[in-house]
Amino acid sequence: MLQCKHAQEFSFGPRALKDALISTNPALQELYAKAFSRAEKLFLSEAYNPQRTLFCTLLIRTAFDWLLSHPDAPEDFETFYHALLRRKQNFCRKHIYLQPIDLIEGPAGLSLLDSLQSCVESFFLGLRVKCLPSIPISSIHCCYRHSRDTDRVQLHADGILNFLKNNKPMDALCVLGLTLLDLYPCETWSFTFSKFLPGQEVGVCSFARFSGDFPQAGCSSLNPLTQKERLCEVSKESRDRALLFSAQEMVQCCKVTCHEICHLMGLGTCRWLQCIMQGALSLDEALLRPLEPCPICLRKLQHVVGFKLVERYR
């Protein structure tokens, strides 16, 4: 990968960051004044403090960083607020559903699910998190292919998303599928950590590449089986393979889970400060992404969920 000689800052000025957080719209400025206490406003003002120490400026480390590959306009609070008004999502529903896929057997899967549920409950304080019984991938109509750079089968994310959409519980705010199998979003991409279905509040994320067990090279041919037979075989391999996650790797699983749930609640990717809502095109970028949102994305999340900042951080 082409490395920059020195990491380069990707930053906005204090005025732009303040407007992104508070808005220039008087109605949204008033909403900000009512939503947060004096201490909370002081905390959030670190977003546009030139001498800030709590939140860090984004850095460009390689010529292939997500920031350079996706030069989109950053989403400020005002843009998010008006987009949220156009959505038909029912925020009276308070349940986040986690749908494990072939994650029922083995100590790694059980401890992983417990940790993820606890993390999501804290991250989205005030919402209830339910973990559904695991389902085999062989029960989902899902296309697959052989990975270009490993000896593993990859699942097409769209088949899983359609299944989740058609089986979403009535009281679900959103549903997120969780799998140890590698995913790809389309034929031109080598892999993806996660994907969601816009407007349907369903998504799926893979933890395969966060495990030290994941192969980085090598290739073997697919067995000459039918798709259903092959998926049954892949399902069994997934359940039988005990992926062991270290504490650091577990944190990465929590990151991608919370990142994707934020998308399901309407938050876009973030280009303001270092933030859990940054995109990631490589494992290196995903590892560097923080677990917490920047102040601008934190305000978006608070607007949706309604928690008190002090209670959430506690």
Short mmCIF file of C-alpha atoms in Angstrom, two decimals:
data_model
loop_
_atom_site.label_atom_id
_atom_site.label_comp_id
_atom_site.label_asym_id
_atom_site.label_seq_id
_atom_site.Cartn_x
_atom_site.Cartn_y
_atom_site.Cartn_z
CA MET A 1 0.00 0.00 0.00
CA LEU A 2 1.33 3.45 -0.91
CA GLN A 3 2.15 5.19 2.38
CA CYS A 4 2.27 8.94 2.80
CA LYS A 5 5.67 10.15 4.05
CA HIS A 6 3.91 11.76 6.98
CA ALA A 7 0.29 11.44 8.06
CA GLN A 8 -1.54 14.50 6.72
CA GLU A 9 -4.29 16.26 8.63
CA PHE A 10 -7.76 16.42 7.12
CA SER A 11 -9.42 19.19 9.08
CA PHE A 12 -12.15 21.81 9.10
CA GLY A 13 -11.90 25.18 10.81
CA PRO A 14 -13.53 25.95 14.17
CA ARG A 15 -16.37 27.90 12.53
CA ALA A 16 -17.30 25.06 10.18
CA LEU A 17 -17.20 22.54 13.03
CA LYS A 18 -19.35 24.76 15.27
CA ASP A 19 -21.95 25.25 12.52
CA ALA A 20 -21.93 21.49 11.84
CA LEU A 21 -22.65 20.78 15.51
CA ILE A 22 -25.06 23.58 16.47
CA SER A 23 -26.32 24.76 13.04
CA THR A 24 -26.94 28.24 11.68
CA ASN A 25 -30.70 27.57 11.75
CA PRO A 26 -32.22 29.45 14.74
CA ALA A 27 -34.75 26.66 15.38
CA LEU A 28 -32.00 24.03 15.58
CA GLN A 29 -29.86 26.34 17.72
CA GLU A 30 -32.78 26.55 20.14
CA LEU A 31 -33.16 22.77 20.02
CA TYR A 32 -29.48 22.47 20.94
CA ALA A 33 -29.88 24.91 23.85
CA LYS A 34 -32.79 22.89 25.27
CA ALA A 35 -31.35 19.42 24.69
CA PHE A 36 -28.11 19.80 26.64
CA SER A 37 -27.05 21.04 30.04
CA ARG A 38 -24.33 23.65 30.46
CA ALA A 39 -21.76 20.95 31.26
CA GLU A 40 -22.82 18.89 28.25
CA LYS A 41 -22.47 21.91 25.96
CA LEU A 42 -18.98 22.51 27.33
CA PHE A 43 -18.10 18.91 26.52
CA LEU A 44 -19.54 19.11 22.99
CA SER A 45 -17.79 22.45 22.33
CA GLU A 46 -14.52 20.51 22.21
CA ALA A 47 -15.53 19.80 18.60
CA TYR A 48 -14.58 23.34 17.57
CA ASN A 49 -11.93 24.09 20.21
CA PRO A 50 -8.61 24.64 18.34
CA GLN A 51 -6.76 23.33 21.43
CA ARG A 52 -9.05 20.33 21.88
CA THR A 53 -7.68 17.25 23.60
CA LEU A 54 -10.79 15.04 23.74
CA PHE A 55 -11.43 14.64 20.02
CA CYS A 56 -8.77 14.24 17.34
CA THR A 57 -8.40 15.57 13.82
CA LEU A 58 -8.68 13.07 10.99
CA LEU A 59 -5.43 11.90 9.43
CA ILE A 60 -4.70 10.65 5.92
CA ARG A 61 -2.11 7.89 6.15
CA THR A 62 -2.12 6.35 2.67
CA ALA A 63 -3.08 7.29 -0.87
CA PHE A 64 -5.90 4.73 -0.67
CA ASP A 65 -7.59 5.98 2.51
CA TRP A 66 -11.37 6.10 2.63
CA LEU A 67 -11.29 9.89 2.99
CA LEU A 68 -9.63 10.27 -0.42
CA SER A 69 -11.69 7.55 -2.09
CA HIS A 70 -15.03 9.01 -0.98
CA PRO A 71 -14.90 12.82 -1.30
CA ASP A 72 -18.52 13.26 -0.22
CA ALA A 73 -19.90 16.39 1.42
CA PRO A 74 -19.80 15.92 5.21
CA GLU A 75 -23.16 15.45 6.95
CA ASP A 76 -23.79 18.15 9.55
CA PHE A 77 -26.55 18.00 12.17
CA GLU A 78 -28.93 20.14 10.11
CA THR A 79 -28.65 17.82 7.09
CA PHE A 80 -29.20 14.81 9.32
CA TYR A 81 -32.19 16.44 11.04
CA HIS A 82 -34.05 17.20 7.81
CA ALA A 83 -33.24 13.78 6.35
CA LEU A 84 -34.66 12.21 9.50
CA LEU A 85 -37.94 14.10 9.04
CA ARG A 86 -38.32 12.51 5.61
CA ARG A 87 -37.77 8.98 6.91
CA LYS A 88 -40.74 6.83 7.90
CA GLN A 89 -38.85 4.99 10.64
CA ASN A 90 -40.88 4.55 13.82
CA PHE A 91 -38.65 5.63 16.69
CA CYS A 92 -41.38 4.73 19.18
CA ARG A 93 -40.09 1.19 18.71
CA LYS A 94 -37.35 0.64 21.25
CA HIS A 95 -35.90 -2.73 20.28
CA ILE A 96 -32.59 -3.33 18.52
CA TYR A 97 -32.48 -6.94 17.34
CA LEU A 98 -29.21 -8.80 16.83
CA GLN A 99 -29.58 -11.81 14.51
CA PRO A 100 -26.66 -14.26 14.82
CA ILE A 101 -25.97 -16.38 11.75
CA ASP A 102 -24.21 -19.66 12.61
CA LEU A 103 -23.06 -18.23 15.94
CA ILE A 104 -24.78 -20.61 18.33
CA GLU A 105 -22.04 -23.17 18.99
CA GLY A 106 -18.67 -22.84 20.61
CA PRO A 107 -17.39 -20.64 23.46
CA ALA A 108 -16.12 -17.97 21.05
CA GLY A 109 -19.57 -17.30 19.64
CA LEU A 110 -21.32 -17.22 22.99
CA SER A 111 -18.83 -14.84 24.64
CA LEU A 112 -18.84 -12.66 21.54
CA LEU A 113 -22.63 -12.28 21.57
CA ASP A 114 -22.67 -11.46 25.28
CA SER A 115 -20.04 -8.77 24.80
CA LEU A 116 -21.77 -7.30 21.77
CA GLN A 117 -25.15 -7.10 23.49
CA SER A 118 -23.62 -5.38 26.51
CA CYS A 119 -21.76 -2.89 24.30
CA VAL A 120 -24.82 -2.04 22.19
CA GLU A 121 -26.96 -1.52 25.31
CA SER A 122 -24.42 1.00 26.61
CA PHE A 123 -23.77 2.70 23.27
CA PHE A 124 -27.49 3.21 22.56
CA LEU A 125 -28.48 3.83 26.17
CA GLY A 126 -32.26 3.74 26.59
CA LEU A 127 -32.95 1.24 23.82
CA ARG A 128 -33.55 -2.45 24.50
CA VAL A 129 -31.32 -4.98 22.79
CA LYS A 130 -32.57 -8.48 22.01
CA CYS A 131 -30.41 -11.28 20.66
CA LEU A 132 -32.41 -13.67 18.49
CA PRO A 133 -31.69 -17.42 18.22
CA SER A 134 -28.96 -18.19 15.72
CA ILE A 135 -29.97 -19.34 12.25
CA PRO A 136 -27.91 -21.40 9.77
CA ILE A 137 -26.77 -19.64 6.62
CA SER A 138 -28.07 -22.66 4.69
CA SER A 139 -31.62 -21.53 5.53
CA ILE A 140 -31.07 -18.20 3.75
CA HIS A 141 -31.25 -17.82 -0.03
CA CYS A 142 -27.79 -16.36 -0.43
CA CYS A 143 -25.30 -16.30 -3.29
CA TYR A 144 -21.64 -16.98 -2.62
CA ARG A 145 -18.27 -16.93 -4.32
CA HIS A 146 -14.71 -17.93 -3.56
CA SER A 147 -12.56 -15.18 -2.11
CA ARG A 148 -9.87 -13.78 -4.37
CA ASP A 149 -7.26 -13.55 -1.61
CA THR A 150 -8.10 -16.29 0.92
CA ASP A 151 -9.20 -19.91 0.96
CA ARG A 152 -12.66 -19.07 2.32
CA VAL A 153 -16.12 -18.81 0.81
CA GLN A 154 -17.67 -15.33 0.84
CA LEU A 155 -21.40 -14.64 1.11
CA HIS A 156 -23.19 -11.98 -0.92
CA ALA A 157 -24.61 -9.54 1.63
CA ASP A 158 -27.81 -8.82 -0.34
CA GLY A 159 -29.28 -12.29 0.21
CA ILE A 160 -28.89 -11.90 3.97
CA LEU A 161 -30.36 -8.38 3.90
CA ASN A 162 -33.44 -9.56 2.01
CA PHE A 163 -33.94 -12.35 4.53
CA LEU A 164 -33.70 -9.92 7.45
CA LYS A 165 -36.11 -7.49 5.77
CA ASN A 166 -38.70 -10.23 5.24
CA ASN A 167 -38.37 -11.57 8.79
CA LYS A 168 -38.09 -8.33 10.77
CA PRO A 169 -40.02 -8.41 14.09
CA MET A 170 -42.95 -6.00 14.28
CA ASP A 171 -41.50 -4.12 17.26
CA ALA A 172 -38.02 -3.75 15.76
CA LEU A 173 -36.38 -0.36 15.46
CA CYS A 174 -33.72 -2.18 13.45
CA VAL A 175 -32.23 -5.63 12.90
CA LEU A 176 -28.55 -6.39 12.43
CA GLY A 177 -27.26 -9.74 11.21
CA LEU A 178 -23.98 -10.95 12.74
CA THR A 179 -21.75 -13.53 11.09
CA LEU A 180 -18.26 -14.99 11.31
CA LEU A 181 -18.32 -15.60 7.56
CA ASP A 182 -16.69 -13.17 5.13
CA LEU A 183 -18.99 -10.92 3.06
CA TYR A 184 -18.86 -9.14 -0.28
CA PRO A 185 -21.29 -6.39 -1.43
CA CYS A 186 -20.88 -6.74 -5.22
CA GLU A 187 -18.66 -8.47 -7.74
CA THR A 188 -16.22 -5.56 -8.07
CA TRP A 189 -15.43 -5.39 -4.32
CA SER A 190 -13.08 -7.90 -2.69
CA PHE A 191 -14.94 -7.82 0.65
CA THR A 192 -16.94 -5.66 3.03
CA PHE A 193 -17.14 -5.44 6.80
CA SER A 194 -20.83 -4.56 6.67
CA LYS A 195 -23.74 -3.44 4.55
CA PHE A 196 -27.25 -2.11 5.20
CA LEU A 197 -30.46 -1.80 3.20
CA PRO A 198 -31.45 1.90 2.98
CA GLY A 199 -34.98 2.60 4.19
CA GLN A 200 -35.49 -0.90 5.60
CA GLU A 201 -33.53 -0.64 8.90
CA VAL A 202 -31.75 -3.96 8.36
CA GLY A 203 -28.02 -4.58 8.03
CA VAL A 204 -25.39 -7.27 8.33
CA CYS A 205 -21.79 -7.24 9.51
CA SER A 206 -18.98 -9.75 9.40
CA PHE A 207 -16.33 -10.34 12.07
CA ALA A 208 -14.27 -12.73 9.95
CA ARG A 209 -11.35 -10.38 9.31
CA PHE A 210 -11.02 -9.33 12.94
CA SER A 211 -9.98 -12.82 14.03
CA GLY A 212 -6.37 -13.94 14.02
CA ASP A 213 -7.73 -17.21 12.58
CA PHE A 214 -8.64 -15.49 9.31
CA PRO A 215 -6.27 -16.51 6.47
CA GLN A 216 -4.49 -13.76 4.58
CA ALA A 217 -3.37 -15.77 1.53
CA GLY A 218 -3.93 -19.01 -0.28
CA CYS A 219 -6.69 -20.30 -2.49
CA SER A 220 -8.52 -23.53 -3.15
CA SER A 221 -11.31 -24.49 -5.54
CA LEU A 222 -14.96 -24.86 -4.64
CA ASN A 223 -16.37 -28.34 -4.33
CA PRO A 224 -18.73 -29.28 -7.22
CA LEU A 225 -21.87 -29.10 -5.10
CA THR A 226 -25.21 -27.39 -5.58
CA GLN A 227 -25.60 -23.97 -3.95
CA LYS A 228 -27.78 -25.37 -1.15
CA GLU A 229 -25.35 -28.23 -0.48
CA ARG A 230 -22.38 -25.89 -0.49
CA LEU A 231 -24.08 -23.44 1.90
CA CYS A 232 -24.91 -26.34 4.24
CA GLU A 233 -21.24 -27.27 4.19
CA VAL A 234 -20.16 -23.66 4.78
CA SER A 235 -22.70 -23.40 7.61
CA LYS A 236 -21.25 -26.48 9.31
CA GLU A 237 -17.68 -25.22 8.84
CA SER A 238 -18.65 -21.89 10.42
CA ARG A 239 -20.24 -23.53 13.47
CA ASP A 240 -17.41 -26.02 13.92
CA ARG A 241 -14.62 -23.47 13.54
CA ALA A 242 -13.84 -21.90 16.91
CA LEU A 243 -12.77 -18.35 16.09
CA LEU A 244 -10.89 -17.01 19.09
CA PHE A 245 -11.07 -13.26 19.65
CA SER A 246 -8.63 -11.36 21.83
CA ALA A 247 -9.86 -8.38 23.84
CA GLN A 248 -8.59 -6.02 21.11
CA GLU A 249 -10.32 -8.04 18.38
CA MET A 250 -13.53 -8.05 20.42
CA VAL A 251 -13.41 -4.25 20.45
CA GLN A 252 -13.22 -4.26 16.65
CA CYS A 253 -16.37 -6.41 16.53
CA CYS A 254 -18.10 -3.90 18.80
CA LYS A 255 -16.99 -1.04 16.54
CA VAL A 256 -18.44 -2.48 13.33
CA THR A 257 -21.65 -3.48 15.13
CA CYS A 258 -22.30 -0.01 16.59
CA HIS A 259 -21.20 1.69 13.34
CA GLU A 260 -23.76 -0.27 11.36
CA ILE A 261 -26.59 0.26 13.87
CA CYS A 262 -25.91 4.01 13.68
CA HIS A 263 -26.41 3.78 9.92
CA LEU A 264 -29.72 1.98 10.54
CA MET A 265 -30.78 4.95 12.68
CA GLY A 266 -30.04 7.39 9.89
CA LEU A 267 -26.49 8.55 10.61
CA GLY A 268 -24.26 8.91 7.59
CA THR A 269 -20.51 8.49 7.42
CA CYS A 270 -18.43 11.16 9.18
CA ARG A 271 -15.66 13.36 7.80
CA TRP A 272 -15.50 15.92 10.63
CA LEU A 273 -13.23 14.41 13.30
CA GLN A 274 -12.02 10.95 14.25
CA CYS A 275 -15.26 9.06 14.79
CA ILE A 276 -16.80 5.61 14.80
CA MET A 277 -18.81 6.72 11.74
CA GLN A 278 -15.73 7.01 9.52
CA GLY A 279 -15.68 4.63 6.58
CA ALA A 280 -13.00 1.95 6.24
CA LEU A 281 -11.70 0.33 3.07
CA SER A 282 -9.07 -1.84 4.74
CA LEU A 283 -8.46 -3.70 7.97
CA ASP A 284 -5.84 -1.10 8.93
CA GLU A 285 -8.39 1.71 8.67
CA ALA A 286 -10.99 -0.27 10.62
CA LEU A 287 -8.49 -0.92 13.43
CA LEU A 288 -7.66 2.80 13.70
CA ARG A 289 -11.32 3.88 13.85
CA PRO A 290 -12.33 4.87 17.43
CA LEU A 291 -15.21 3.24 19.26
CA GLU A 292 -16.87 6.56 20.11
CA PRO A 293 -18.67 9.15 17.93
CA CYS A 294 -17.36 12.67 17.46
CA PRO A 295 -19.47 15.46 19.05
CA ILE A 296 -21.41 16.08 15.82
CA CYS A 297 -22.41 12.43 15.45
CA LEU A 298 -23.02 12.22 19.20
CA ARG A 299 -25.58 15.02 18.89
CA LYS A 300 -27.29 13.13 16.05
CA LEU A 301 -27.41 9.97 18.15
CA GLN A 302 -28.70 11.82 21.21
CA HIS A 303 -31.44 13.40 19.12
CA VAL A 304 -32.66 9.95 18.04
CA VAL A 305 -32.25 8.05 21.33
CA GLY A 306 -32.69 10.84 23.90
CA PHE A 307 -30.07 9.80 26.48
CA LYS A 308 -28.19 12.11 28.83
CA LEU A 309 -24.52 12.31 27.90
CA VAL A 310 -23.23 11.84 31.45
CA GLU A 311 -25.41 8.76 31.98
CA ARG A 312 -24.27 7.26 28.69
CA TYR A 313 -20.56 7.77 29.37
CA ARG A 314 -20.99 6.42 32.90
#
